[in-house]
Coordinates of C-alpha atoms in Angstrom, one line a residue:
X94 CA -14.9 21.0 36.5
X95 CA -13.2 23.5 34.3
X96 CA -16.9 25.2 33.2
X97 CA -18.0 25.1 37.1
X98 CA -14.7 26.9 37.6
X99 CA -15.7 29.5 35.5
X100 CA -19.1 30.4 36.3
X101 CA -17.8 30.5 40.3
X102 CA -15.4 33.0 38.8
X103 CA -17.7 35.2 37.2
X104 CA -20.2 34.9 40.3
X105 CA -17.6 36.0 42.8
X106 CA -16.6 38.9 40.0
X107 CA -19.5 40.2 40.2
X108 CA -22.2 38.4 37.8
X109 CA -25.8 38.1 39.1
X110 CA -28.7 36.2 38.4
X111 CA -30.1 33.3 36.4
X112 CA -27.8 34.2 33.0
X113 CA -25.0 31.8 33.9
X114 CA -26.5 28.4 35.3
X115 CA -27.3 27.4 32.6
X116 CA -23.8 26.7 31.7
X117 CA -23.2 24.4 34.3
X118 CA -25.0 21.9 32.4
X119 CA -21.5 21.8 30.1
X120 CA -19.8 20.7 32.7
X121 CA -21.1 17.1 32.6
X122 CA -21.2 17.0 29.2
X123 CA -17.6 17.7 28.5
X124 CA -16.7 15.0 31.6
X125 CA -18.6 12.6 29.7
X126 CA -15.9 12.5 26.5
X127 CA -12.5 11.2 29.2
X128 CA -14.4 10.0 32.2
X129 CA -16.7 6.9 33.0
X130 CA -20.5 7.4 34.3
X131 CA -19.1 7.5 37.6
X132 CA -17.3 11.0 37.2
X133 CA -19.7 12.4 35.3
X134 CA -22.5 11.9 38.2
X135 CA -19.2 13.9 40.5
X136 CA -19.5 16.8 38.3
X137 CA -23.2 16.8 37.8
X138 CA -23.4 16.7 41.4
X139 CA -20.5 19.3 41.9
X140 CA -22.7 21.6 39.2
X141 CA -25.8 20.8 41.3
X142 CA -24.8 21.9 44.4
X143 CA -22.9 25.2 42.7
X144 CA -26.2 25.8 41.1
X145 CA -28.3 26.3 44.3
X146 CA -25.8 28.1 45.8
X147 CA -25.3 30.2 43.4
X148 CA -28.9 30.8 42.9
X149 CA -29.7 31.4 46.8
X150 CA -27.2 33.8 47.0
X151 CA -29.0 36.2 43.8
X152 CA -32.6 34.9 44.9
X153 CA -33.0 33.8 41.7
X154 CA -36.8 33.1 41.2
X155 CA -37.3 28.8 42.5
X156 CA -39.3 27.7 39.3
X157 CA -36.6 29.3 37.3
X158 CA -34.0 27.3 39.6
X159 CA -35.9 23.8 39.4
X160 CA -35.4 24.3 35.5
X161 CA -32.0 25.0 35.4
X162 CA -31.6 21.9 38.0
X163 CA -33.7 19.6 35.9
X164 CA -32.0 20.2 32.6
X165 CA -28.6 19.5 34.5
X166 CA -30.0 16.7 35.8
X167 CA -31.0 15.1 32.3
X168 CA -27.9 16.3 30.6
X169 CA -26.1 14.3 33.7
X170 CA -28.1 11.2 32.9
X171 CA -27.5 11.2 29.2
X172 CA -23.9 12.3 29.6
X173 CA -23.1 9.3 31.9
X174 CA -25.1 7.0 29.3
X175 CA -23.1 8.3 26.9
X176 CA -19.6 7.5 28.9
X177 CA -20.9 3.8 29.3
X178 CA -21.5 3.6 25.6
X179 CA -17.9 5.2 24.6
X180 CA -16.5 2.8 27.6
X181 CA -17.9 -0.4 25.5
X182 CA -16.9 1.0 22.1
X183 CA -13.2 1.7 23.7
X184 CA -13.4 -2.3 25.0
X185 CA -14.7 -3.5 21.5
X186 CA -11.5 -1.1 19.7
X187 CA -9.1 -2.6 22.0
X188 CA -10.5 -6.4 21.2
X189 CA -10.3 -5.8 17.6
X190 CA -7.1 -4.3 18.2
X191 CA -6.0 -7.3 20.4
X192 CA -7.2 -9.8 16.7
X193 CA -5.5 -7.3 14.3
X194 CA -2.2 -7.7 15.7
X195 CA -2.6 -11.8 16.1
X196 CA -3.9 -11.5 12.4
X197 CA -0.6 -9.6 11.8
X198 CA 1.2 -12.1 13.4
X199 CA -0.1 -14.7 11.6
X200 CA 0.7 -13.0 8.4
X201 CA 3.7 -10.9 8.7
X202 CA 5.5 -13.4 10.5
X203 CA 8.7 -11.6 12.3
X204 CA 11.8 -11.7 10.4
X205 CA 14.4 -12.8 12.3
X206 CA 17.7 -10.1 12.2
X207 CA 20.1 -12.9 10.3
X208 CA 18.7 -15.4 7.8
X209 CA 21.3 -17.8 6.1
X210 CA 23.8 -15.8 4.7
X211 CA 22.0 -12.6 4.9
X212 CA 21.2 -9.3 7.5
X213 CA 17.7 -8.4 7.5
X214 CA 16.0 -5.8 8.4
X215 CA 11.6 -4.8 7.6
X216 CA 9.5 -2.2 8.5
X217 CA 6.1 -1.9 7.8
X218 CA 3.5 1.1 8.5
X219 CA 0.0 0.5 7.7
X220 CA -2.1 3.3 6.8
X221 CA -5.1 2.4 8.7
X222 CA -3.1 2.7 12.3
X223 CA -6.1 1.2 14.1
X224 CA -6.1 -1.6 12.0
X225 CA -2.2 -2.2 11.8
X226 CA -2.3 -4.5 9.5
X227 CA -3.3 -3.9 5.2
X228 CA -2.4 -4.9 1.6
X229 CA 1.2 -4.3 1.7
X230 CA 2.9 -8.0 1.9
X231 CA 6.4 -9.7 2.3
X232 CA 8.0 -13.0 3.8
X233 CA 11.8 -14.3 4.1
X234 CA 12.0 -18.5 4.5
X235 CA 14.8 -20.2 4.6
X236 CA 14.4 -23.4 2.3
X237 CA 16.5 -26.1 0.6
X238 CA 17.1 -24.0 -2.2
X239 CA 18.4 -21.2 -0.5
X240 CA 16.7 -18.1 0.8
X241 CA 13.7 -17.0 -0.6
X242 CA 11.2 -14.0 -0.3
X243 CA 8.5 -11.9 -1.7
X244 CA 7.1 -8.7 -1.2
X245 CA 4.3 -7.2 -2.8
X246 CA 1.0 -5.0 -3.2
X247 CA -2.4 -5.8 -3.6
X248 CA -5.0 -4.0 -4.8
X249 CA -7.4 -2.8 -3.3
X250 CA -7.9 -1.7 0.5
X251 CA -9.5 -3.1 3.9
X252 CA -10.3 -7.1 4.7
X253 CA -10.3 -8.4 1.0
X254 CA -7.1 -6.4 0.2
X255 CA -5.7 -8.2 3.7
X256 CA -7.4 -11.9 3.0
X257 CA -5.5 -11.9 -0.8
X258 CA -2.7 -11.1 1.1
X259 CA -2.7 -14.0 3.0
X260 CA -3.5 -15.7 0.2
X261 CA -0.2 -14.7 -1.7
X262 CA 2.1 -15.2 1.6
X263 CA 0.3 -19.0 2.0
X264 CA 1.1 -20.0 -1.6
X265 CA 4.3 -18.6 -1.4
X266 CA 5.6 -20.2 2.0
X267 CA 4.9 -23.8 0.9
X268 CA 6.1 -23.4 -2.8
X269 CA 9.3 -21.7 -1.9
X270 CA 9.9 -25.1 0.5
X271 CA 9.0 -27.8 -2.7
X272 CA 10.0 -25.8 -5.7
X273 CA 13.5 -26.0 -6.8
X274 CA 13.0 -23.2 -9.7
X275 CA 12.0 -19.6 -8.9
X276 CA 9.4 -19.2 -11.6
X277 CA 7.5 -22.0 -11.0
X278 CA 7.3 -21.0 -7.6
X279 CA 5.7 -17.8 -9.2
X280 CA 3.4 -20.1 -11.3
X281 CA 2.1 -21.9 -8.2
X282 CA 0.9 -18.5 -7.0
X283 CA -0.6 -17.5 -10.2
X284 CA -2.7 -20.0 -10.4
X285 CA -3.7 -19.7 -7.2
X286 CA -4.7 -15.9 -7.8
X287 CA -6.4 -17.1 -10.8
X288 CA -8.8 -18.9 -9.4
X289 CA -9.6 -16.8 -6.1
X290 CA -9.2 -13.2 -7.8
X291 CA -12.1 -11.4 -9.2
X292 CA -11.4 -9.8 -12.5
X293 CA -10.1 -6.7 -11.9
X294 CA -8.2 -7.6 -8.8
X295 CA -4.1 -8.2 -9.2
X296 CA -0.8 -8.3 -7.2
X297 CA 2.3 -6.6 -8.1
X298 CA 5.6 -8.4 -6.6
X299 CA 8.7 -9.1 -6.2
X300 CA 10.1 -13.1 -5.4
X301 CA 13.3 -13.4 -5.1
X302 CA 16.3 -16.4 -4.5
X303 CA 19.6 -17.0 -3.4
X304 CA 20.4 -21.0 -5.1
X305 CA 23.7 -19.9 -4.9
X306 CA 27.0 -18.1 -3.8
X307 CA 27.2 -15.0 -6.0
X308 CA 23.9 -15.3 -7.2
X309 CA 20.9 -13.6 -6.8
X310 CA 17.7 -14.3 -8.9
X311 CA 14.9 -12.1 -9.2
X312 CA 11.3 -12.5 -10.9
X313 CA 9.0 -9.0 -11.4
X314 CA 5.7 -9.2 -11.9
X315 CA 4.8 -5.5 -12.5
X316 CA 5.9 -4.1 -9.0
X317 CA 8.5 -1.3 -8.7
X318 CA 12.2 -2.5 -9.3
X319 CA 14.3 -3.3 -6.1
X320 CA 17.6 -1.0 -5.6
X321 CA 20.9 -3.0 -5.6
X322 CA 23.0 -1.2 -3.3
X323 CA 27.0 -2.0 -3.6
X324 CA 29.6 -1.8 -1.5
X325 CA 31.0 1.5 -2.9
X326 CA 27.3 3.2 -1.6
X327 CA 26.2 3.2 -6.1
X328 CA 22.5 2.5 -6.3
X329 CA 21.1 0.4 -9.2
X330 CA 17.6 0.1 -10.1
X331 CA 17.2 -3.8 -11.4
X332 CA 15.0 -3.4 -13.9
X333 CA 13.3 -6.6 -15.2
X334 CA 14.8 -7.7 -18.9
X335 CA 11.1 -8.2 -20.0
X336 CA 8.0 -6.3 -18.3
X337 CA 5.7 -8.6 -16.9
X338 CA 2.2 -8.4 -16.0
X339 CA 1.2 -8.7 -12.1
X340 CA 0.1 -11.6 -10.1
X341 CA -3.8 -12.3 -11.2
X342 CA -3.3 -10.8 -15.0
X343 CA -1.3 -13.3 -16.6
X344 CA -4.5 -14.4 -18.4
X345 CA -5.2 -11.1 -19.9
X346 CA -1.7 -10.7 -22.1
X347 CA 0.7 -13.4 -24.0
X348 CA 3.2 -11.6 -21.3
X349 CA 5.6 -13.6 -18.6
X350 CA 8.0 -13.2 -16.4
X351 CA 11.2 -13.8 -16.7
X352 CA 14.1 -15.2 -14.2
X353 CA 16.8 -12.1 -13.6
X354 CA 20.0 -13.4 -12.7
X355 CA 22.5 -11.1 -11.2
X356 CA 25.5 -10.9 -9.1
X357 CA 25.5 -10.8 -5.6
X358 CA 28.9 -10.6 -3.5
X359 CA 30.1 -9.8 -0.3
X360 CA 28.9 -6.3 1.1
X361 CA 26.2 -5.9 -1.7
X362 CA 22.5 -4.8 -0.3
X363 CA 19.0 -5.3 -1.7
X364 CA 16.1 -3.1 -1.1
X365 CA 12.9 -4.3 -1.9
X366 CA 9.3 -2.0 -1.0
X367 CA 6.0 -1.2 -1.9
X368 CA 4.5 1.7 -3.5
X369 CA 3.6 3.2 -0.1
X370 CA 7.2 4.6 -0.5
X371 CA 7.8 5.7 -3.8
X372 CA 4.1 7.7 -4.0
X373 CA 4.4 9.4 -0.6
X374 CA 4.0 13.0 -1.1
X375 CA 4.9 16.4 1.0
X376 CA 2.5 19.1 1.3
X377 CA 4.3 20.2 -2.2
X378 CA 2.8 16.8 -3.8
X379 CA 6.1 16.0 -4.4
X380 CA 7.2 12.1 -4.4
X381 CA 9.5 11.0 -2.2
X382 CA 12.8 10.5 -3.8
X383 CA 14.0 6.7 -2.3
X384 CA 17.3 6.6 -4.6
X385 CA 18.2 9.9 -2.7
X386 CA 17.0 8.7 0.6
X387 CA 18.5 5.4 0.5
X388 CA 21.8 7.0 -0.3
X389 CA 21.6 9.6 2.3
X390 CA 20.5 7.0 5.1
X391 CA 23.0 4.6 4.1
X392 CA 25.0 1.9 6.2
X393 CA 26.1 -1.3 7.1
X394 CA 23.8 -2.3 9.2
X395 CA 20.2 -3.1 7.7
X396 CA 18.2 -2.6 10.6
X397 CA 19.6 1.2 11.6
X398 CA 19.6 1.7 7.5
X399 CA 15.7 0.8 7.6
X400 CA 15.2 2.8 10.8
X401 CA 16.8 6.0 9.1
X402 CA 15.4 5.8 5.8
X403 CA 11.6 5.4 7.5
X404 CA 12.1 8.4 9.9
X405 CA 13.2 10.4 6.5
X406 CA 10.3 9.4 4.9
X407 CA 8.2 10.1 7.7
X408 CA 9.6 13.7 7.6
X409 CA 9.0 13.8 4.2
X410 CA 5.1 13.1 4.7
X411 CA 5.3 15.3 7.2
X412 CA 4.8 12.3 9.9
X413 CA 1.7 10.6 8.8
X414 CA 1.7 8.0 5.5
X415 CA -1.4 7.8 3.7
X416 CA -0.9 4.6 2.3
X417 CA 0.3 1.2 3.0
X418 CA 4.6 0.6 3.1
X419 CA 6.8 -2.5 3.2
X420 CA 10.6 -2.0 3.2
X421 CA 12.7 -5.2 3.2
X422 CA 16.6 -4.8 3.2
X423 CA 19.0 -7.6 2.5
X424 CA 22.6 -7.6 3.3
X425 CA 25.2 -10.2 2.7
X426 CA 28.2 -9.6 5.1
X427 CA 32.1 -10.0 4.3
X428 CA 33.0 -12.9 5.6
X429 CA 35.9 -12.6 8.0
X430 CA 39.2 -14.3 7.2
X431 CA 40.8 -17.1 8.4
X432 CA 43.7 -16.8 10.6
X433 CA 47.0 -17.1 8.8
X434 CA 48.6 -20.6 8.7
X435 CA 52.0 -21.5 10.1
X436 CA 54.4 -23.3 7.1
X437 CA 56.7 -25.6 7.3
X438 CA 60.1 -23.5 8.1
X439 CA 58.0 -22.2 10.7
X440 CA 56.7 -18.8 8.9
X441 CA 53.0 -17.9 8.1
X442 CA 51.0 -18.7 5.0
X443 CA 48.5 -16.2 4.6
X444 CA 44.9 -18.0 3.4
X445 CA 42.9 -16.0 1.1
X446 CA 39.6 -14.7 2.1
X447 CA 36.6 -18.0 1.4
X448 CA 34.6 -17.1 -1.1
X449 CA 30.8 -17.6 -0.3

């Protein structure tokens, strides 16, 4: 419409001849890359009728018109094939679409806002946006031996890097449910890898438990350390005692993980994320700085923490990651007090806090 716009402009301004119908023939062209075959037969049509108007009024020569018709006429026809093609590749994107997110759903299970003791909060931003799912992984479950979860990277990218992800996540459900240690939970999915894994193909992570009040316990197997956020707003990097090779290599090197034990109390947080994070860059190619961000972002609630700290990453990349990112935040809550207890003459007997 716009290019038929045009050359009616220039004809009532004065241009003359033959020169400018051939320009019509963009019209349908262009109509062809939002609308269906349906509008670009409108515009051909539209461009048609301009034409012989337009080239009645200059008496431009009628061979020389039945050519410039003619080539409108094909580029209408192939222009409209081409809108029913881009119409059935649109349908197809919005099916695989439809399976991606299922797939994600299936595994990425939602995480629920309060598991056990703890506030949660994920996000997660794949890199290929059409696909919305890749090798970035993490799960929370609730089991008998107190809340579990994982998060890690695969290597790799596209549907292996997603089916060992599944893998990992599968394994890593149902041994978190029948295994009362940590590490051989972590066994269970090294063997698991070990068998399904080509040889160069690994998964760095982080599992980590809660058996008890106080207590946190966390395994690395060559992922980035998690930040232990405490009340105060101090963040700690916890840094495994031993390095440890990732999930898949344990073959390759006389190397295991060990179990880290370490404090948990009331108001303390734990970040856990992939490399996604720590290796996005600005257009400077500098990394972004998650200590600083995490400090900045800051609160007591993990979900609007989360929500900050991605938008200021976001702005960092200036507003497109290039990689695959997991964020999981943990948050154990001060548990309110008990109302005050009336003694014997009458008074009040204050009742300290319960510890968890």
């Amino acid at each position: 419409m716009l290019v038929t716009a045009v050359v009616l402009a220039v004809d009532l301004a004065g241009g003359a001849g033959v020169i400018w119908l051939p320009l019509l023939a963009v019209g349908p062209a262009l109509a062809a890359t939002t609308n269906g075959p349906r509008g670009v037969l409108c515009v051909g049509l539209l461009a048609a009728a301009f034409g012989v108007v337009h080239g009645t009024r200059h008496g431009v020569a009628g061979r020389d018109l039945t050519a410039v018709l003619v080539v409108l006429a094909a580029v209408t026809l192939a222009s409209g094939l081409a809108g029913v093609l881009r119409g059935r590749r649109e349908r197809v994107l919005a099916a695989v679409r439809s399976v991606a997110e299922t797939a994600q759903h299936a595994l990425l299970v939602p995480v629920p806002p309060t598991v056990g003791p703890f506030q949660v909060a994920v996000r997660y931003s794949a890199a290929a946006a059409e696909a919305r799912i890749g090798g970035d992984l993490y799960a929370l479950v609730s089991t008998p031996y107190g809340v579990r979860l994982i998060v890690g990277d695969v290597r790799g990218k596209g549907l292996p890097a997603v089916g060992t992800a599944a893998l990992v996540v599968g394994v890593f459900r149902e041994a978190a449910h029948d295994e009362p240690d940590l590490l051989t939970v972590v066994d269970r999915i090294e063997r698991s890898l070990a068998r399904n894994l080509g040889p160069d193909d690994f998964v760095t992570a982080v599992v980590a438990g809660h058996p008890r009040p106080g207590h946190l316990e966390v395994v690395n197997c060559g992922h980035a350390p998690p930040l232990l956020v405490r009340p105060s707003g101090d963040v700690v990097p916890v840094d495994p005692p031993h390095p440890a090779p990732p999930l898949g290599l344990r073959a390759l090197t006389d190397q295991t993980p060990g179990l880290h034990v370490l404090p948990f109390a009331d108001g303390d947080q734990l970040l856990l994320y992939t490399d996604g994070v720590t290796e996005a860059r600005d257009r400077h190619r500098e990394f972004y700085p998650l200590h600083d961000g995490l400090a900045r972002t800051l609160t007591d609630e993990p979900a609007r923490t989360l929500t900050a700290l991605h938008d200021d990453l976001l702005h960092h990349v200036g507003g497109r990651l290039h990689d695959d990112a997991a964020l999981i935040l943990i948050r154990k809550p001060f548990l309110p007090r008990r109302p005050a207890a009336p003694s014997a003459q009458g008074g009040e007997t204050p009742v300290a806090r319960v510890a968890d």
